[in-house]
Amino acid sequence: QVQLVESGGGLVQDGGSLRLSCAASGRIFSAYAMGWFRQAPGKEREFVARIGYSGDHTYYTDSVKGRFTISRDNAKNTVYLQMNSLKPEDTAVYYCAADIRFATGRVLRVQSDHYEYWGQGTQVTVSS
């Protein structure tokens, strides 16, 4: 079992920045990959970013490339999502998720069902 708890969401103006954190407990954190997803009102959950177990392989959806950075600190059992140049269309509930089956970041896994464990989500609202 893996327990995930997100934090760091909030209200920010267009062009602002936020850093989300996701603290993990349960299984050995350095043994699995992590992802961030988001869900806007009335829309399906969508993939945002993924990082492999060691942190040296990352992948982003096109709409956040160059603005968002995923990272992890295995000593702190925490994954981060640094979000810069935020736009109103980034408004959503953000979820972190754990991929136990494929720990490497080299594998492209962007579907929700690729991830076995999920946090409760944290709201990010970007005002125009």
Backbone as CSV, one residue per row, in Angstrom:
resi,resn,N_x,N_y,N_z,CA_x,CA_y,CA_z,C_x,C_y,C_z
1,GLN,0.836,-1.202,0.000,0.000,0.000,0.000,0.867,1.247,0.000
2,VAL,0.356,2.268,-0.654,1.017,3.566,-0.680,-0.018,4.624,-0.325
3,GLN,0.343,5.505,0.583,-0.510,6.635,0.925,0.136,7.906,0.394
4,LEU,-0.689,8.726,-0.245,-0.197,9.961,-0.869,-1.006,11.142,-0.372
5,VAL,-0.294,12.211,-0.010,-0.967,13.416,0.476,-0.387,14.629,-0.233
6,GLU,-1.242,15.306,-1.007,-0.803,16.513,-1.721,-0.973,17.751,-0.857
7,SER,-0.189,18.766,-1.175,-0.318,20.071,-0.532,0.255,21.128,-1.467
8,GLY,-0.027,22.386,-1.155,0.569,23.477,-1.910,-0.349,24.179,-2.889
9,GLY,-1.558,23.674,-3.030,-2.485,24.336,-3.932,-2.951,25.674,-3.382
10,GLY,-3.662,26.427,-4.229,-4.172,27.709,-3.779,-4.621,28.561,-4.939
11,LEU,-4.833,29.836,-4.640,-5.275,30.814,-5.630,-4.078,31.677,-6.025
12,VAL,-3.872,31.816,-7.328,-2.748,32.597,-7.827,-3.205,33.364,-9.063
13,GLN,-2.576,34.478,-9.320,-2.921,35.268,-10.492,-2.269,34.719,-11.748
14,ASP,-2.844,35.065,-12.868,-2.295,34.716,-14.177,-0.817,35.116,-14.231
15,GLY,0.051,34.153,-14.615,1.479,34.404,-14.666,2.229,34.069,-13.401
16,GLY,1.504,33.717,-12.364,2.127,33.404,-11.084,2.681,31.994,-11.014
17,SER,3.166,31.643,-9.828,3.794,30.334,-9.613,3.253,29.672,-8.355
18,LEU,3.280,28.356,-8.358,2.965,27.548,-7.194,3.848,26.318,-7.228
19,ARG,4.129,25.763,-6.051,4.805,24.481,-5.993,3.935,23.507,-5.203
20,LEU,3.573,22.433,-5.877,2.814,21.378,-5.221,3.776,20.331,-4.662
21,SER,3.380,19.760,-3.542,4.143,18.673,-2.937,3.232,17.471,-2.757
22,CYS,3.830,16.304,-2.791,3.091,15.068,-2.548,3.963,14.183,-1.672
23,ALA,3.530,13.977,-0.441,4.267,13.148,0.500,3.753,11.724,0.446
24,ALA,4.672,10.782,0.314,4.312,9.377,0.205,4.723,8.601,1.445
25,SER,3.961,7.574,1.748,4.309,6.660,2.827,3.834,5.267,2.435
26,GLY,4.398,4.276,3.118,4.045,2.894,2.801,5.238,2.199,2.185
27,ARG,5.148,1.902,0.902,6.239,1.227,0.202,7.469,2.130,0.082
28,ILE,8.603,1.492,-0.230,9.843,2.238,-0.425,9.669,3.210,-1.586
29,PHE,9.804,4.499,-1.290,9.468,5.534,-2.261,10.335,5.463,-3.510
30,SER,11.596,5.126,-3.346,12.520,5.111,-4.482,12.311,3.911,-5.401
31,ALA,11.315,3.098,-5.122,11.080,1.891,-5.919,9.990,2.058,-6.968
32,TYR,9.380,3.244,-7.065,8.302,3.395,-8.039,8.307,4.797,-8.660
33,ALA,7.657,4.868,-9.818,7.516,6.147,-10.522,6.331,6.919,-9.969
34,MET,6.358,8.218,-10.220,5.281,9.088,-9.755,4.760,9.950,-10.900
35,GLY,3.505,10.291,-10.806,2.916,11.163,-11.806,2.041,12.222,-11.180
36,TRP,1.804,13.264,-11.950,0.825,14.292,-11.587,-0.245,14.325,-12.670
37,PHE,-1.479,14.402,-12.233,-2.626,14.540,-13.113,-3.439,15.744,-12.634
38,ARG,-4.374,16.172,-13.470,-5.278,17.245,-13.059,-6.651,17.028,-13.670
39,GLN,-7.645,17.581,-12.990,-9.016,17.484,-13.485,-9.713,18.808,-13.283
40,ALA,-10.104,19.411,-14.393,-10.847,20.669,-14.364,-12.333,20.365,-14.311
41,PRO,-13.136,21.305,-13.835,-14.582,21.082,-13.747,-15.173,20.707,-15.097
42,GLY,-15.934,19.622,-15.122,-16.596,19.192,-16.336,-15.706,18.493,-17.338
43,LYS,-14.453,18.268,-16.968,-13.510,17.613,-17.890,-12.979,16.327,-17.287
44,GLU,-12.412,15.498,-18.147,-11.811,14.267,-17.681,-10.444,14.563,-17.047
45,ARG,-10.021,13.644,-16.198,-8.702,13.755,-15.606,-7.654,13.618,-16.704
46,GLU,-6.634,14.471,-16.671,-5.607,14.422,-17.699,-4.212,14.344,-17.081
47,PHE,-3.331,13.703,-17.807,-1.947,13.552,-17.405,-1.226,14.895,-17.490
48,VAL,-0.341,15.141,-16.522,0.448,16.366,-16.524,1.945,16.058,-16.652
49,ALA,2.460,15.192,-15.760,3.906,14.934,-15.756,4.189,13.602,-15.068
50,ARG,5.349,13.057,-15.394,5.781,11.782,-14.806,7.270,11.835,-14.527
51,ILE,7.686,11.149,-13.463,9.106,11.070,-13.127,9.421,9.637,-12.700
52,GLY,10.544,9.133,-13.161,10.950,7.788,-12.818,11.457,7.692,-11.390
53,TYR,11.743,6.463,-10.965,12.099,6.213,-9.572,13.343,6.951,-9.115
54,SER,14.301,7.160,-10.031,15.551,7.803,-9.653,15.528,9.304,-9.884
55,GLY,14.532,9.783,-10.595,14.420,11.208,-10.861,15.114,11.677,-12.118
56,ASP,15.754,10.770,-12.835,16.530,11.214,-13.991,15.774,11.114,-15.305
57,HIS,14.540,10.687,-15.283,13.724,10.670,-16.493,12.369,11.280,-16.175
58,THR,12.022,12.286,-16.967,10.745,12.968,-16.781,10.020,13.088,-18.110
59,TYR,8.716,13.293,-18.024,7.900,13.457,-19.230,6.758,14.399,-18.897
60,TYR,6.410,15.262,-19.870,5.369,16.250,-19.648,4.363,16.253,-20.799
61,THR,3.149,16.592,-20.481,2.199,16.845,-21.535,2.576,18.161,-22.213
62,ASP,2.238,18.297,-23.477,2.710,19.440,-24.262,2.297,20.788,-23.672
63,SER,1.120,20.852,-23.103,0.599,22.144,-22.651,1.357,22.725,-21.457
64,VAL,2.170,21.922,-20.785,2.906,22.436,-19.615,4.412,22.434,-19.817
65,LYS,4.871,21.933,-20.946,6.321,21.896,-21.195,6.908,23.311,-21.154
66,GLY,8.027,23.434,-20.470,8.669,24.735,-20.349,8.123,25.586,-19.211
67,ARG,6.998,25.177,-18.628,6.396,25.939,-17.522,6.398,25.143,-16.217
68,PHE,6.179,23.854,-16.295,6.107,22.991,-15.114,7.348,22.115,-15.041
69,THR,7.765,21.820,-13.808,8.888,20.923,-13.574,8.532,19.941,-12.476
70,ILE,8.654,18.661,-12.803,8.444,17.622,-11.803,9.795,17.199,-11.254
71,SER,9.849,16.969,-9.962,11.088,16.521,-9.327,10.733,15.664,-8.118
72,ARG,11.725,14.992,-7.584,11.471,14.169,-6.400,12.679,14.190,-5.487
73,ASP,12.401,14.020,-4.206,13.440,13.897,-3.199,13.185,12.567,-2.493
74,ASN,13.934,11.558,-2.866,13.685,10.230,-2.314,14.031,10.146,-0.819
75,ALA,14.900,11.019,-0.363,15.220,11.035,1.069,14.045,11.555,1.894
76,LYS,13.210,12.379,1.259,12.047,12.955,1.943,10.739,12.296,1.526
77,ASN,10.823,11.285,0.664,9.620,10.583,0.183,8.598,11.561,-0.400
78,THR,9.085,12.493,-1.175,8.224,13.558,-1.680,8.490,13.824,-3.164
79,VAL,7.418,14.046,-3.886,7.508,14.479,-5.274,6.911,15.880,-5.359
80,TYR,7.475,16.689,-6.253,7.073,18.078,-6.382,6.609,18.375,-7.802
81,LEU,5.801,19.408,-7.913,5.446,19.959,-9.210,5.574,21.477,-9.103
82,GLN,6.646,22.001,-9.674,6.839,23.440,-9.721,6.108,23.979,-10.934
83,MET,5.197,24.902,-10.709,4.366,25.429,-11.788,4.622,26.924,-11.925
84,ASN,5.174,27.295,-13.054,5.462,28.704,-13.345,4.613,29.185,-14.517
85,SER,4.531,30.490,-14.672,3.759,31.084,-15.772,2.368,30.476,-15.855
86,LEU,1.714,30.392,-14.733,0.403,29.759,-14.686,-0.623,30.540,-15.486
87,LYS,-1.563,29.802,-16.066,-2.613,30.360,-16.889,-3.967,29.957,-16.301
88,PRO,-5.012,30.708,-16.610,-6.340,30.318,-16.117,-6.730,28.897,-16.521
89,GLU,-6.280,28.446,-17.670,-6.619,27.087,-18.107,-5.896,26.003,-17.320
90,ASP,-4.973,26.387,-16.452,-4.340,25.422,-15.553,-5.190,25.162,-14.307
91,THR,-6.270,25.902,-14.152,-7.149,25.714,-13.002,-7.730,24.312,-12.993
92,ALA,-7.534,23.606,-11.880,-7.978,22.217,-11.769,-7.648,21.702,-10.376
93,VAL,-8.169,20.535,-10.084,-7.696,19.778,-8.929,-6.514,18.936,-9.409
94,TYR,-5.405,19.040,-8.707,-4.190,18.324,-9.075,-4.006,17.121,-8.158
95,TYR,-3.702,15.978,-8.779,-3.523,14.728,-8.057,-2.131,14.159,-8.315
96,CYS,-1.510,13.635,-7.284,-0.311,12.836,-7.508,-0.714,11.368,-7.480
97,ALA,0.083,10.559,-8.162,-0.240,9.146,-8.288,1.045,8.328,-8.363
98,ALA,0.968,7.098,-7.898,2.122,6.201,-7.868,1.942,5.065,-8.858
99,ASP,2.984,4.822,-9.649,3.016,3.709,-10.608,3.954,2.653,-10.054
100,ILE,3.369,1.614,-9.474,4.159,0.576,-8.821,4.735,-0.414,-9.837
101,ARG,4.024,-0.649,-10.928,4.403,-1.710,-11.853,5.587,-1.351,-12.718
102,PHE,5.723,-0.088,-13.111,6.829,0.337,-13.959,7.508,1.540,-13.302
103,ALA,8.651,1.284,-12.692,9.323,2.332,-11.915,10.134,3.283,-12.771
104,THR,10.505,2.851,-13.957,11.365,3.683,-14.776,10.594,4.838,-15.392
105,GLY,11.277,5.939,-15.585,10.683,7.072,-16.263,10.801,6.953,-17.766
106,ARG,11.509,5.946,-18.270,11.696,5.758,-19.704,10.426,5.277,-20.386
107,VAL,9.533,4.667,-19.617,8.301,4.130,-20.194,7.240,5.227,-20.194
108,LEU,6.580,5.388,-21.321,5.556,6.410,-21.451,4.241,5.872,-20.912
109,ARG,3.855,6.317,-19.755,2.626,5.868,-19.116,1.864,7.098,-18.674
110,VAL,0.819,7.405,-19.444,0.083,8.650,-19.219,-1.398,8.433,-18.942
111,GLN,-1.829,7.200,-18.856,-3.231,6.906,-18.570,-3.452,6.760,-17.075
112,SER,-4.615,7.149,-16.621,-4.919,7.059,-15.190,-4.788,5.635,-14.673
113,ASP,-5.180,4.652,-15.478,-5.156,3.273,-14.991,-3.758,2.675,-14.971
114,HIS,-2.752,3.452,-15.364,-1.363,3.010,-15.202,-0.879,3.221,-13.763
115,TYR,-1.631,3.952,-12.986,-1.220,4.335,-11.640,-2.157,3.701,-10.622
116,GLU,-1.563,3.044,-9.631,-2.350,2.255,-8.686,-2.823,3.044,-7.471
117,TYR,-2.075,4.039,-7.072,-2.396,4.770,-5.849,-2.503,6.264,-6.140
118,TRP,-3.451,6.913,-5.457,-3.762,8.308,-5.711,-3.897,9.079,-4.412
119,GLY,-3.521,10.373,-4.486,-3.792,11.257,-3.379,-5.205,11.810,-3.466
120,GLN,-5.546,12.658,-2.527,-6.906,13.190,-2.448,-7.097,14.423,-3.333
121,GLY,-6.009,15.001,-3.794,-6.078,16.149,-4.680,-5.917,17.473,-3.952
122,THR,-5.418,18.462,-4.681,-5.284,19.811,-4.141,-5.719,20.792,-5.222
123,GLN,-6.511,21.775,-4.837,-7.098,22.710,-5.796,-6.099,23.796,-6.170
124,VAL,-5.979,24.015,-7.466,-5.200,25.128,-7.997,-6.145,26.008,-8.810
125,THR,-6.209,27.273,-8.459,-7.067,28.212,-9.169,-6.223,29.386,-9.648
126,VAL,-6.274,29.638,-10.950,-5.514,30.735,-11.546,-6.509,31.777,-12.030
127,SER,-6.427,32.961,-11.472,-7.357,34.026,-11.838,-6.776,34.880,-12.955
128,SER,-7.665,35.364,-13.804,-7.217,36.176,-14.946,-7.237,37.657,-14.610
